[in-house]
Amino acid sequence: MLKGCGAVALPLMLSACSWSWFGLNSPPRAAVHPTGWLSVAPARDFAYVPASSGRVSPNRIENTAMTGIVLKNDINEAVRNGIVSRLQIAGFHLTEGKKILSGSIEDFTVDDARSPAFWTLKMRYVVTDATTRKVVFSTTKTVRQKSPKFTSNTIAIEDTVKLSVDALIGDPGFVKSVN
C-alpha cells in the first residue's frame, strides 16, 4: 500500500515545485546598483605603489609562499581593465568625460602559504572633475578575497578587483560624485 501511495504522491510533490503561487520557485531578483556617468583613466593613471617604491616589478604581486606572482601585463593594467569591466556590468556609463576615475593600487598581495589563499587589495579611488581638475571624491577600499590555493591567478585577480569595485559602488559619496 505504501508503494502505491508513493507512486501517486511523488508526482504530486514534484509538481508542487512548479507552483508559482508558493513563491518558492520564483526567479531571483537582480541586484540593483546605482549608476552614473564617468570616464576611466588609462592604466598609467592607476599607479601601482609597490612597483613605484621599487619593492616589486610592475607585473608582480607579492606572495607569501614564493617570491611573487608574475603576470604578462602590468598589475595596473589588469586592475584598470577589471575596474572598467565591473563598472560596465553594474550599468555605469563610461563614455562621459566630465568625471574621471583614477587611483592607485596601494597594496596587492596574496597569502597562499596555506589553503585557502587570501588575496588582499588596497585601492585608492579618485574621481576628478575634468573641467576644473578638482577632486570631487576620494576613498580607499581594502578587500580580502578567499580562493582555492591553486586557482587561476587571472580569476583570483578579477574576483578581488570585483569586490573592490563593488565596495566603491556601494559608497553613496561615489554615486553622488558621478551623478
Short mmCIF file of C-alpha atoms in Angstrom, two decimals:
data_model
loop_
_atom_site.label_atom_id
_atom_site.label_comp_id
_atom_site.label_asym_id
_atom_site.label_seq_id
_atom_site.Cartn_x
_atom_site.Cartn_y
_atom_site.Cartn_z
CA MET A 1 0.00 0.00 0.00
CA LEU A 2 2.85 2.39 0.79
CA LYS A 3 4.34 1.70 -2.64
CA GLY A 4 1.05 2.70 -4.25
CA CYS A 5 0.86 5.92 -2.24
CA GLY A 6 4.44 6.74 -3.16
CA ALA A 7 3.70 6.32 -6.85
CA VAL A 8 0.82 8.79 -6.57
CA ALA A 9 2.34 11.19 -4.03
CA LEU A 10 5.72 11.61 -5.73
CA PRO A 11 4.37 13.20 -8.95
CA LEU A 12 2.12 15.49 -6.87
CA MET A 13 5.02 16.61 -4.68
CA LEU A 14 7.24 17.23 -7.69
CA SER A 15 4.53 19.22 -9.45
CA ALA A 16 4.21 21.38 -6.32
CA CYS A 17 7.74 22.63 -7.01
CA SER A 18 6.40 24.48 -10.01
CA TRP A 19 3.53 26.15 -8.22
CA SER A 20 4.45 29.79 -8.60
CA TRP A 21 1.93 31.00 -6.03
CA PHE A 22 4.09 29.46 -3.30
CA GLY A 23 6.84 31.89 -4.29
CA LEU A 24 9.42 29.16 -3.80
CA ASN A 25 10.32 28.82 -7.46
CA SER A 26 10.26 32.48 -8.46
CA PRO A 27 13.34 33.79 -10.25
CA PRO A 28 15.85 35.66 -8.08
CA ARG A 29 15.73 39.42 -8.25
CA ALA A 30 18.67 41.09 -9.90
CA ALA A 31 20.83 43.19 -7.63
CA VAL A 32 20.15 46.86 -8.20
CA HIS A 33 23.25 49.02 -8.45
CA PRO A 34 23.26 52.77 -8.64
CA THR A 35 24.67 54.05 -11.90
CA GLY A 36 26.36 57.18 -13.09
CA TRP A 37 28.41 58.78 -15.85
CA LEU A 38 32.19 58.85 -15.88
CA SER A 39 35.33 58.00 -17.80
CA VAL A 40 38.01 55.68 -16.50
CA ALA A 41 41.55 56.98 -16.78
CA PRO A 42 44.17 54.97 -18.69
CA ALA A 43 46.24 52.35 -16.86
CA ARG A 44 49.15 54.77 -16.38
CA ASP A 45 46.89 56.82 -14.07
CA PHE A 46 46.44 53.83 -11.75
CA ALA A 47 49.80 53.83 -10.01
CA TYR A 48 50.99 50.52 -8.60
CA VAL A 49 52.63 51.84 -5.42
CA PRO A 50 54.68 48.70 -4.55
CA ALA A 51 56.33 48.92 -8.01
CA SER A 52 56.81 52.70 -7.76
CA SER A 53 58.68 52.24 -4.49
CA GLY A 54 60.87 49.51 -6.03
CA ARG A 55 59.53 46.75 -3.78
CA VAL A 56 58.34 44.64 -6.75
CA SER A 57 58.37 44.81 -10.53
CA PRO A 58 55.30 46.37 -12.23
CA ASN A 59 53.96 42.95 -13.25
CA ARG A 60 54.44 41.16 -9.91
CA ILE A 61 52.07 40.59 -6.98
CA GLU A 62 53.71 39.87 -3.64
CA ASN A 63 53.15 36.33 -2.43
CA THR A 64 53.94 34.85 0.99
CA ALA A 65 54.61 31.35 -0.31
CA MET A 66 57.11 32.27 -3.02
CA THR A 67 58.79 35.33 -4.46
CA GLY A 68 55.70 36.57 -6.26
CA ILE A 69 53.12 36.03 -8.93
CA VAL A 70 54.28 37.34 -12.28
CA LEU A 71 51.78 38.38 -14.94
CA LYS A 72 52.31 39.02 -18.65
CA ASN A 73 50.91 42.55 -18.28
CA ASP A 74 51.50 45.12 -15.57
CA ILE A 75 49.32 44.99 -12.46
CA ASN A 76 47.93 48.49 -13.03
CA GLU A 77 46.65 47.42 -16.47
CA ALA A 78 44.99 44.27 -15.11
CA VAL A 79 43.34 46.21 -12.27
CA ARG A 80 42.21 49.07 -14.54
CA ASN A 81 40.67 46.63 -17.03
CA GLY A 82 38.90 44.82 -14.19
CA ILE A 83 37.50 48.12 -12.92
CA VAL A 84 36.17 49.02 -16.37
CA SER A 85 34.59 45.61 -16.81
CA ARG A 86 32.88 45.65 -13.41
CA LEU A 87 31.57 49.21 -13.81
CA GLN A 88 30.10 48.31 -17.22
CA ILE A 89 28.42 45.20 -15.81
CA ALA A 90 27.00 47.30 -12.96
CA GLY A 91 25.44 49.67 -15.52
CA PHE A 92 27.71 52.70 -15.32
CA HIS A 93 28.06 54.78 -18.48
CA LEU A 94 31.78 55.05 -19.24
CA THR A 95 31.61 57.37 -22.25
CA GLU A 96 31.07 60.62 -20.38
CA GLY A 97 34.19 62.71 -19.88
CA LYS A 98 33.04 65.17 -17.19
CA LYS A 99 34.18 62.96 -14.30
CA ILE A 100 37.29 60.81 -14.46
CA LEU A 101 38.01 57.83 -12.22
CA SER A 102 41.66 57.15 -11.46
CA GLY A 103 43.52 55.93 -8.41
CA SER A 104 46.39 53.99 -7.01
CA ILE A 105 46.93 50.38 -6.10
CA GLU A 106 48.41 50.83 -2.64
CA ASP A 107 48.81 47.14 -1.88
CA PHE A 108 48.07 43.91 -3.72
CA THR A 109 49.20 40.68 -2.09
CA VAL A 110 48.35 37.02 -1.90
CA ASP A 111 48.87 34.86 1.16
CA ASP A 112 48.87 31.27 -0.03
CA ALA A 113 51.22 29.68 2.47
CA ARG A 114 48.20 27.60 3.50
CA SER A 115 44.94 26.74 1.84
CA PRO A 116 42.76 28.67 1.12
CA ALA A 117 44.68 31.59 -0.35
CA PHE A 118 43.77 35.14 0.65
CA TRP A 119 44.12 37.91 -1.91
CA THR A 120 44.21 41.44 -0.48
CA LEU A 121 43.75 44.62 -2.49
CA LYS A 122 44.02 48.09 -1.01
CA MET A 123 42.88 50.54 -3.65
CA ARG A 124 42.62 54.31 -3.54
CA TYR A 125 39.93 55.66 -5.87
CA VAL A 126 39.82 59.28 -7.00
CA VAL A 127 37.09 60.99 -9.03
CA THR A 128 38.18 64.23 -10.66
CA ASP A 129 36.09 66.87 -12.45
CA ALA A 130 37.59 67.05 -15.95
CA THR A 131 36.93 70.76 -16.47
CA THR A 132 38.09 72.13 -13.11
CA ARG A 133 40.65 69.36 -12.40
CA LYS A 134 39.40 69.30 -8.80
CA VAL A 135 39.00 66.09 -6.85
CA VAL A 136 35.29 65.61 -6.16
CA PHE A 137 35.60 62.26 -4.38
CA SER A 138 38.36 60.16 -2.88
CA THR A 139 38.31 56.97 -0.84
CA THR A 140 40.38 53.92 -0.04
CA LYS A 141 38.82 50.47 -0.14
CA THR A 142 40.52 47.35 1.20
CA VAL A 143 39.06 43.96 0.31
CA ARG A 144 40.14 40.42 1.05
CA GLN A 145 39.17 37.58 -1.27
CA LYS A 146 39.38 33.92 -0.27
CA SER A 147 40.07 31.49 -3.10
CA PRO A 148 41.38 27.97 -3.56
CA LYS A 149 45.16 27.78 -3.27
CA PHE A 150 45.71 26.52 -6.80
CA THR A 151 43.22 28.75 -8.61
CA SER A 152 43.91 30.70 -11.78
CA ASN A 153 45.72 33.95 -10.97
CA THR A 154 43.63 35.77 -13.57
CA ILE A 155 40.37 34.64 -12.00
CA ALA A 156 41.56 35.49 -8.47
CA ILE A 157 42.65 38.97 -9.59
CA GLU A 158 39.34 39.59 -11.38
CA ASP A 159 37.36 38.42 -8.33
CA THR A 160 39.39 40.62 -5.99
CA VAL A 161 39.02 43.70 -8.21
CA LYS A 162 35.29 42.97 -8.49
CA LEU A 163 34.96 43.03 -4.70
CA SER A 164 36.83 46.32 -4.56
CA VAL A 165 34.63 47.93 -7.23
CA ASP A 166 31.51 46.62 -5.52
CA ALA A 167 32.68 48.33 -2.31
CA LEU A 168 33.20 51.53 -4.32
CA ILE A 169 29.76 51.30 -5.95
CA GLY A 170 28.22 50.81 -2.50
CA ASP A 171 29.69 54.12 -1.32
CA PRO A 172 26.99 56.84 -1.53
CA GLY A 173 29.69 59.51 -1.89
CA PHE A 174 30.97 57.87 -5.07
CA VAL A 175 27.49 57.56 -6.56
CA LYS A 176 26.77 61.20 -5.75
CA SER A 177 30.06 62.31 -7.34
CA VAL A 178 29.30 60.66 -10.70
CA ASN A 179 25.68 61.79 -10.99
#
